[in-house]
One Martini backbone bead per residue (centre of mass of N, CA, C, O) as a GRO file, in nm:
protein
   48
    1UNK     BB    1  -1.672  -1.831   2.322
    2UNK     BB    2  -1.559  -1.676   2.085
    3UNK     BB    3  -1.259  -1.614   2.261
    4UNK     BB    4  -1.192  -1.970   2.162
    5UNK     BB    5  -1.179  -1.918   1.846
    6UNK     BB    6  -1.121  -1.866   1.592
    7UNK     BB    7  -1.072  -1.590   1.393
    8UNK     BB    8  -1.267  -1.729   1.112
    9UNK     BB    9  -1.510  -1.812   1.387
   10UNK     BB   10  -1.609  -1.567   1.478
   11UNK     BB   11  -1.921  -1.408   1.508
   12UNK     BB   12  -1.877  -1.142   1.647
   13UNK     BB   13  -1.846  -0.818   1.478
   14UNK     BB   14  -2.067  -0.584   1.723
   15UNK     BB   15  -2.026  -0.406   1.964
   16UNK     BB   16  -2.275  -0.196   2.096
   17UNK     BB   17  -2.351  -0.288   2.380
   18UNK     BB   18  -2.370  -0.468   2.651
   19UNK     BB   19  -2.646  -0.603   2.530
   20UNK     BB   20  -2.562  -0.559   2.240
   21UNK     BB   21  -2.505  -0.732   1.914
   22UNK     BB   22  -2.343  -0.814   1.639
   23UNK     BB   23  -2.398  -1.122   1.433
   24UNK     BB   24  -2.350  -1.426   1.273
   25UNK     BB   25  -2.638  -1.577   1.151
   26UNK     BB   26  -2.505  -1.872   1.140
   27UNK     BB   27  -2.519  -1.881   1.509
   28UNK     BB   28  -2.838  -1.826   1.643
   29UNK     BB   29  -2.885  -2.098   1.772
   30UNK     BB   30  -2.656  -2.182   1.953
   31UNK     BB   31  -2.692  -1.885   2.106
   32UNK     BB   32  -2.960  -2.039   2.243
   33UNK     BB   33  -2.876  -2.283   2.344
   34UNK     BB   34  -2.685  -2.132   2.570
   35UNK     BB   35  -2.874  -2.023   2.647
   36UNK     BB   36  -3.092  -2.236   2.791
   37UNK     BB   37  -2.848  -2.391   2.961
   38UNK     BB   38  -2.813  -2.126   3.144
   39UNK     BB   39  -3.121  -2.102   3.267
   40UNK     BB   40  -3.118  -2.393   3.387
   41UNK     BB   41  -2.865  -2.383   3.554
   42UNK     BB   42  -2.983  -2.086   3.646
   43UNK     BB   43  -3.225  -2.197   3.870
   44UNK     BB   44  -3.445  -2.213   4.099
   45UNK     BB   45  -3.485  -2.431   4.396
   46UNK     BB   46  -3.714  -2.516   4.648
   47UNK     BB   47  -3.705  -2.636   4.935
   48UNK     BB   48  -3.816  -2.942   5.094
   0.00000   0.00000   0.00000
């Protein structure tokens, strides 16, 4: 997501570690959103 944006607009500022980011704060929602729809598509559901 970030690597797809111009260089102006990219939010990541610095990786910490595999897990941990610092980000642009005015980025927050988006990034919250993006989990969200990734942990929709990606829910285990039970064959009938």
């Amino acid at each position: 997501m970030n690597a797809s944006l111009p260089a102006s607009q990219r939010f990541i500022i610095h990786v910490l570690d595999n897990t941990h980011l610092f980000v642009q704060p005015n980025v927050e929602q988006m990034i919250r959103s993006a989990i969200s729809e990734f942990r929709d598509q990606n829910s285990y559901e039970k064959p009938a």
